CSV table of C-alpha atoms in Angstrom, one decimal:
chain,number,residue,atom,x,y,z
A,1,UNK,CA,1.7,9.2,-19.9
A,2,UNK,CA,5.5,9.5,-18.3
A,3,UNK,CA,5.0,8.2,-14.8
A,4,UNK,CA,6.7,6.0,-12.5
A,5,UNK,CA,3.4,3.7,-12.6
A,6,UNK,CA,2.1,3.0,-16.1
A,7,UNK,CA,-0.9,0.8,-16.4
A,8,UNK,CA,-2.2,0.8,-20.1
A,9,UNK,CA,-5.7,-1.1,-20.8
A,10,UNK,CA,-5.4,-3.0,-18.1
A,11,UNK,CA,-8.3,-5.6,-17.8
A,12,UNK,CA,-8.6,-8.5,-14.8
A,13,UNK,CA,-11.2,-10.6,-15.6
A,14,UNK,CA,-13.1,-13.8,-13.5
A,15,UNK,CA,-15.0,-16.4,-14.5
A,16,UNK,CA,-17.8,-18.1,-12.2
A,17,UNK,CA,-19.4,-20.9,-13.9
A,18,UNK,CA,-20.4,-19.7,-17.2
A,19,UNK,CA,-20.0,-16.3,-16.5
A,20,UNK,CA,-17.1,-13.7,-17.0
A,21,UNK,CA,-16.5,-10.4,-14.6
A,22,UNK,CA,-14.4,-7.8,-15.4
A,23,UNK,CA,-13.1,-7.1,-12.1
A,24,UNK,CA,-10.8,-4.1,-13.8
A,25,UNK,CA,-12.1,-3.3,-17.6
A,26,UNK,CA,-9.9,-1.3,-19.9
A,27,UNK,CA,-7.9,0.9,-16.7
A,28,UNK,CA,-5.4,3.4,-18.0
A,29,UNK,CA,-3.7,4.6,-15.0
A,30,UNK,CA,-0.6,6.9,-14.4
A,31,UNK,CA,0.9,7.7,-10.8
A,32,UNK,CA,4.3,9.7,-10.3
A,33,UNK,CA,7.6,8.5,-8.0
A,34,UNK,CA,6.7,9.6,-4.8
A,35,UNK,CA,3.2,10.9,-4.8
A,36,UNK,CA,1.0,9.4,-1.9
A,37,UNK,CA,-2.4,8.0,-3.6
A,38,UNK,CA,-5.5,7.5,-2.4
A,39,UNK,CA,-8.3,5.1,-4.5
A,40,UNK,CA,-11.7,5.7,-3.7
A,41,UNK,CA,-14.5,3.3,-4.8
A,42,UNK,CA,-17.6,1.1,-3.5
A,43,UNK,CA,-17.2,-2.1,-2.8
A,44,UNK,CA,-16.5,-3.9,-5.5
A,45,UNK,CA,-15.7,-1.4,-7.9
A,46,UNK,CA,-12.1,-3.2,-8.7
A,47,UNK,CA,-9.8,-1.2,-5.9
A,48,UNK,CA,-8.4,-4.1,-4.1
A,49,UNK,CA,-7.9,-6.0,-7.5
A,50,UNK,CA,-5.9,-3.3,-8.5
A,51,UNK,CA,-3.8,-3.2,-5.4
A,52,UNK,CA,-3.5,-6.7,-6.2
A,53,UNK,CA,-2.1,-6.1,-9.3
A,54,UNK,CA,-0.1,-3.5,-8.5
A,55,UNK,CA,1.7,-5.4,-5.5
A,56,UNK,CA,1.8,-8.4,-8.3
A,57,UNK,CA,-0.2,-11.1,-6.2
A,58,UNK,CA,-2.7,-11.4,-9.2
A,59,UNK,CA,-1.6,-11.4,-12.7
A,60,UNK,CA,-3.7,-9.2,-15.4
A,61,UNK,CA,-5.7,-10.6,-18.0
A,62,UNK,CA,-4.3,-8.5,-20.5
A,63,UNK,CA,-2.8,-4.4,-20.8
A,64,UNK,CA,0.5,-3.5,-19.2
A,65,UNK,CA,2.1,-2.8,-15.7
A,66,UNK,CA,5.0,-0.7,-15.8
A,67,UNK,CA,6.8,-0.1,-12.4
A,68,UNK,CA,10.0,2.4,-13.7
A,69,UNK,CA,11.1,1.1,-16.9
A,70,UNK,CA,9.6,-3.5,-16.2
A,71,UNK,CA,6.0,-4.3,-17.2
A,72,UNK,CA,5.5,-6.9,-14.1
A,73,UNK,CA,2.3,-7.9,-16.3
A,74,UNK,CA,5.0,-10.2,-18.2
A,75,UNK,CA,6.8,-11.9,-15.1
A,76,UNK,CA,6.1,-15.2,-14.4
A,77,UNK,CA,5.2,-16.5,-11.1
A,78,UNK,CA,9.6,-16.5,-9.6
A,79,UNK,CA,9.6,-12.9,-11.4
A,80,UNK,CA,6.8,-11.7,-9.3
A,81,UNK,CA,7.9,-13.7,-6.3
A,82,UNK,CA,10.7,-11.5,-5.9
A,83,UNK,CA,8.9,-8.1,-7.0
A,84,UNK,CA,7.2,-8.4,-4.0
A,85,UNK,CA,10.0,-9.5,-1.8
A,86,UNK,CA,12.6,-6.3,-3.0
A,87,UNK,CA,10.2,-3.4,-4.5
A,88,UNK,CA,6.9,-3.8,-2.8
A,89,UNK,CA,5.4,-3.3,1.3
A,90,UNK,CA,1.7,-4.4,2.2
A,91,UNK,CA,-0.1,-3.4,4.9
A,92,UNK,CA,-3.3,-4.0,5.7
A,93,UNK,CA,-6.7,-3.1,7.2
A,94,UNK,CA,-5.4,-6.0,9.8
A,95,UNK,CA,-2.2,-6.2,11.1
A,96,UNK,CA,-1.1,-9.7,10.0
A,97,UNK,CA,1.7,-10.1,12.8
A,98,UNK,CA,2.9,-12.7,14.6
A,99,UNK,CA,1.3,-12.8,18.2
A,100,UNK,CA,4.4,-15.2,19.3
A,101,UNK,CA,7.2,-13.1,18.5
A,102,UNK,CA,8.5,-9.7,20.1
A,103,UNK,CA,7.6,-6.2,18.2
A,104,UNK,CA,11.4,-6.2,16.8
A,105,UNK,CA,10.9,-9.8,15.6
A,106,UNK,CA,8.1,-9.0,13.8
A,107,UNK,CA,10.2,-6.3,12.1
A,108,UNK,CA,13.1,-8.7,10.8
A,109,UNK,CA,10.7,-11.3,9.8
A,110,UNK,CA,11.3,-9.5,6.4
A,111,UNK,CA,14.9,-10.6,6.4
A,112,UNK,CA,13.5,-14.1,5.6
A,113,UNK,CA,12.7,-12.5,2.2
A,114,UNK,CA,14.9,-9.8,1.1
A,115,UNK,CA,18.6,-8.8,2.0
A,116,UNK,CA,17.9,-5.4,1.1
A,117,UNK,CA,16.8,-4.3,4.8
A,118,UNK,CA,17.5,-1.2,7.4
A,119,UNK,CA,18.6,-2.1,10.9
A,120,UNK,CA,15.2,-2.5,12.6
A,121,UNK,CA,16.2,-0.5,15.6
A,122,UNK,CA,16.9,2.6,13.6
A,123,UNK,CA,12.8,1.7,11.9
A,124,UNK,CA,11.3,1.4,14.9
A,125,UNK,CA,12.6,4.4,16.2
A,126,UNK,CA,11.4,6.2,13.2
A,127,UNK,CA,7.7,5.0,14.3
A,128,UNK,CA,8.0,5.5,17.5
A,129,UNK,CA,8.5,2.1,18.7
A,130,UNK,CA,11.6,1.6,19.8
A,131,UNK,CA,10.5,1.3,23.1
A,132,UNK,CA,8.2,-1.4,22.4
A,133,UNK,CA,10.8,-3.5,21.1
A,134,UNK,CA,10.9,-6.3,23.3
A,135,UNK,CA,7.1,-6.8,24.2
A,136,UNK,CA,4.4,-8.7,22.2
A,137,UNK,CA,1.9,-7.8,19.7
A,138,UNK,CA,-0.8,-8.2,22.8
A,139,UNK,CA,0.5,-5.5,25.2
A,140,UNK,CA,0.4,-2.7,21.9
A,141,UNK,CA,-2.7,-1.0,21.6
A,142,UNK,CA,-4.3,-1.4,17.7
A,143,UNK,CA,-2.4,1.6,16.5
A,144,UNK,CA,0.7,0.3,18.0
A,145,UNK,CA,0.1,-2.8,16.2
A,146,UNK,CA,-0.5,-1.4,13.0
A,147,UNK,CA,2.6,0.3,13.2
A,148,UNK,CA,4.7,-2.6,13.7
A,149,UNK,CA,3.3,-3.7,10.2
A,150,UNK,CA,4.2,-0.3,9.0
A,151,UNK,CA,7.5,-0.8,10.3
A,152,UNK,CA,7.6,-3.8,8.5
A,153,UNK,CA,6.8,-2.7,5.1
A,154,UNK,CA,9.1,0.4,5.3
A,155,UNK,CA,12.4,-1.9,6.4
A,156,UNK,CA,13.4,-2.8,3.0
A,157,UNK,CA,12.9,0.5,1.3
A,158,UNK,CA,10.0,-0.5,-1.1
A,159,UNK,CA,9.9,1.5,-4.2
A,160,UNK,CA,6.4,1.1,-4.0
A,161,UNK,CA,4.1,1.1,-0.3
A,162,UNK,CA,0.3,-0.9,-1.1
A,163,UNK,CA,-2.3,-0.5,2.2
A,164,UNK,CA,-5.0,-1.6,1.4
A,165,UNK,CA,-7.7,0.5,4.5
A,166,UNK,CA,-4.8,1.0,6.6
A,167,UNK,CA,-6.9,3.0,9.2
A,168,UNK,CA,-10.2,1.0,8.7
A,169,UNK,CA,-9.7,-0.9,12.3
A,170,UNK,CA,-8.4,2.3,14.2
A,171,UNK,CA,-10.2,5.2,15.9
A,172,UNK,CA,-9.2,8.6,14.4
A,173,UNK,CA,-6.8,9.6,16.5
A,174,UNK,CA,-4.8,6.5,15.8
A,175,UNK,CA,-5.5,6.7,12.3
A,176,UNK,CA,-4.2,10.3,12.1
A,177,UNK,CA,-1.0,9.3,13.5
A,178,UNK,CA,-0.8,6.5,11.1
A,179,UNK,CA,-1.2,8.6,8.0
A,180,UNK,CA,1.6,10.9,9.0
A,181,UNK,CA,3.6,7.7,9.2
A,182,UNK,CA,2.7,7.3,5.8
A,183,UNK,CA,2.7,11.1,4.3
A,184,UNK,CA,6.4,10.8,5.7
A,185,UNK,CA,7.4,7.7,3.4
A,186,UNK,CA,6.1,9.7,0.4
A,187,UNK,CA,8.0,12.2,1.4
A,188,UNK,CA,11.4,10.6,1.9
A,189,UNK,CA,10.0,9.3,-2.3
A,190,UNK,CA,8.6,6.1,-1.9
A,191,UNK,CA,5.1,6.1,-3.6
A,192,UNK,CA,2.6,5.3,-1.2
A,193,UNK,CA,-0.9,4.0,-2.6
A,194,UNK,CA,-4.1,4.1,-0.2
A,195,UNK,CA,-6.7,2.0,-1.2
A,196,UNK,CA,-10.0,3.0,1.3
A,197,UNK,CA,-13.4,4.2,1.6
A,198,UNK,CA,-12.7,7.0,3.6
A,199,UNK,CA,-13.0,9.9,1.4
A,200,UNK,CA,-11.7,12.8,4.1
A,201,UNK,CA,-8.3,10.8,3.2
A,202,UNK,CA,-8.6,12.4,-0.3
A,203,UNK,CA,-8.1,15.9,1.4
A,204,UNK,CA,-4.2,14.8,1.9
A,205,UNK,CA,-3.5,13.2,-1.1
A,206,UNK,CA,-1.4,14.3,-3.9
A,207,UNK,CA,-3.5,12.1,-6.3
A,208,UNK,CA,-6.8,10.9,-5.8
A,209,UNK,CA,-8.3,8.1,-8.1
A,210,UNK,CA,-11.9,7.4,-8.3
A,211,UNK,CA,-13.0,3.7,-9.8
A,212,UNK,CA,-16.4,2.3,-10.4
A,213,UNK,CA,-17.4,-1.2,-12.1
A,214,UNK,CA,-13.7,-1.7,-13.0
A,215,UNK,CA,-13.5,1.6,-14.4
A,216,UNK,CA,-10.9,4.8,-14.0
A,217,UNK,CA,-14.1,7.4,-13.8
A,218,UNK,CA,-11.0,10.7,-12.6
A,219,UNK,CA,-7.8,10.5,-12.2
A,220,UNK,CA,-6.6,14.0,-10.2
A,221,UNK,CA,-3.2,15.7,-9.1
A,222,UNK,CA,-4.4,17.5,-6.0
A,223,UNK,CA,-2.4,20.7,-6.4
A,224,UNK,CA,-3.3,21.9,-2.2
A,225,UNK,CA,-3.4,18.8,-0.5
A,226,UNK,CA,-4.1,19.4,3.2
A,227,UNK,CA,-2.0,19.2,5.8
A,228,UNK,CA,-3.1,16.2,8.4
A,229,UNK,CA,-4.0,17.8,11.2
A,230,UNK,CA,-6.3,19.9,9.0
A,231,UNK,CA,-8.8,17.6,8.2
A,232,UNK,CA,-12.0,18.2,10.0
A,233,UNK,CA,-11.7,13.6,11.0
């Protein structure tokens, strides 16, 4: 494996009373710079806790993480602190932005973590959001909203883009347009990971990963991944 992700008998495991879970158990893994990903599992088959992993919020229980040439399964706690601040964007099934501040606000909240940041003018724009600049998460409808968290992610260049269901609160016209927000930010070579249960999401991947009881079951380059607006949604 030569990728730009490198995960290498990963295992996460929990323990609840006397009991231990192995939330990911054994997971070789390898993704390429600027692929966009999609994971598909039920629930609990270990796709969020790799997300987790990957975006270094959780630390493994043993294996390797290599992002480029750094295995972040070796940073401590100030290592992974600022992982996340200057390599990695989240966004989420839920928006997670401020209702108090404006749209472009919202966007340069990230300056409170990273210097490494675009003008947010120029990133809203590139959403279509520029317009909306000045008004408050309320007057945005939910796709609106969700792309003000896009926005945000995508303001400090991340090397690596986690969303964990990014569409899972939006109709499917809204999600659509989200997507090609995201097929773009692969494009321009960020990697873009998709964690969901969606499976017509898979059509427009370039790699789709199946897990199941904290297992890798396929790992897939899709070699004629489908353009957006020819999935049947």
């Amino acid at each position: 494996m030569n990728g730009f992700i490198e995960l290498k008998n990963v295992k996460k495991t929990y323990v609840v009373g006397e009991q231990k879970f192995n939330a990911l158990d054994g997971v070789d893994l390898s993704i390429n710079k600027g692929e966009l990903v999609v994971v598909l599992g039920p629930s609990g088959a270990g796709k969020s806790t790799l997300l987790n992993l990957l975006g270094g919020m959780d630390k493994a229980t043993s294996g390797t993480i290599m992002i480029g040439d750094k295995d972040i399964a070796k940073y401590n706690d100030k290592q992974l602190t600022a992982y996340r601040a200057d390599d990695v964007g989240f966004i989420f099934q839920f928006y997670n932005i401020m209702p108090t501040l404006t749209v472009e606000e919202n966007v340069n909240l990230i300056k409170d973590v990273t210097d490494t940041t675009k003008d947010a003018k120029d990133v809203l724009d590139s959403v279509g959001l520029l317009k909306h600049a000045n008004k408050f998460p309320q007057e945005l409808s939910g796709g609106e909203q969700q792309r003000v968290s896009i926005a945000r992610a995508i303001m400090k260049s991340p090397k690596l883009l986690l969303c964990d269901e990014p569409t899972g609160a939006l109709d499917s016209g809204t999600g659509v347009e989200v997507l090609k927000l995201l097929k773009k930010q692969s494009t321009d070579g960020e990697t873009v990971i998709i964690v969901t249960h969606n499976a017509l999401i898979a059509e427009i991947a370039d790699r789709v990963i199946k897990i199941k009881n904290g297992k890798v079951v396929s790992n897939e380059h899709n070699n004629n991944p489908k353009n957006i607006d020819e999935v049947k949604w």
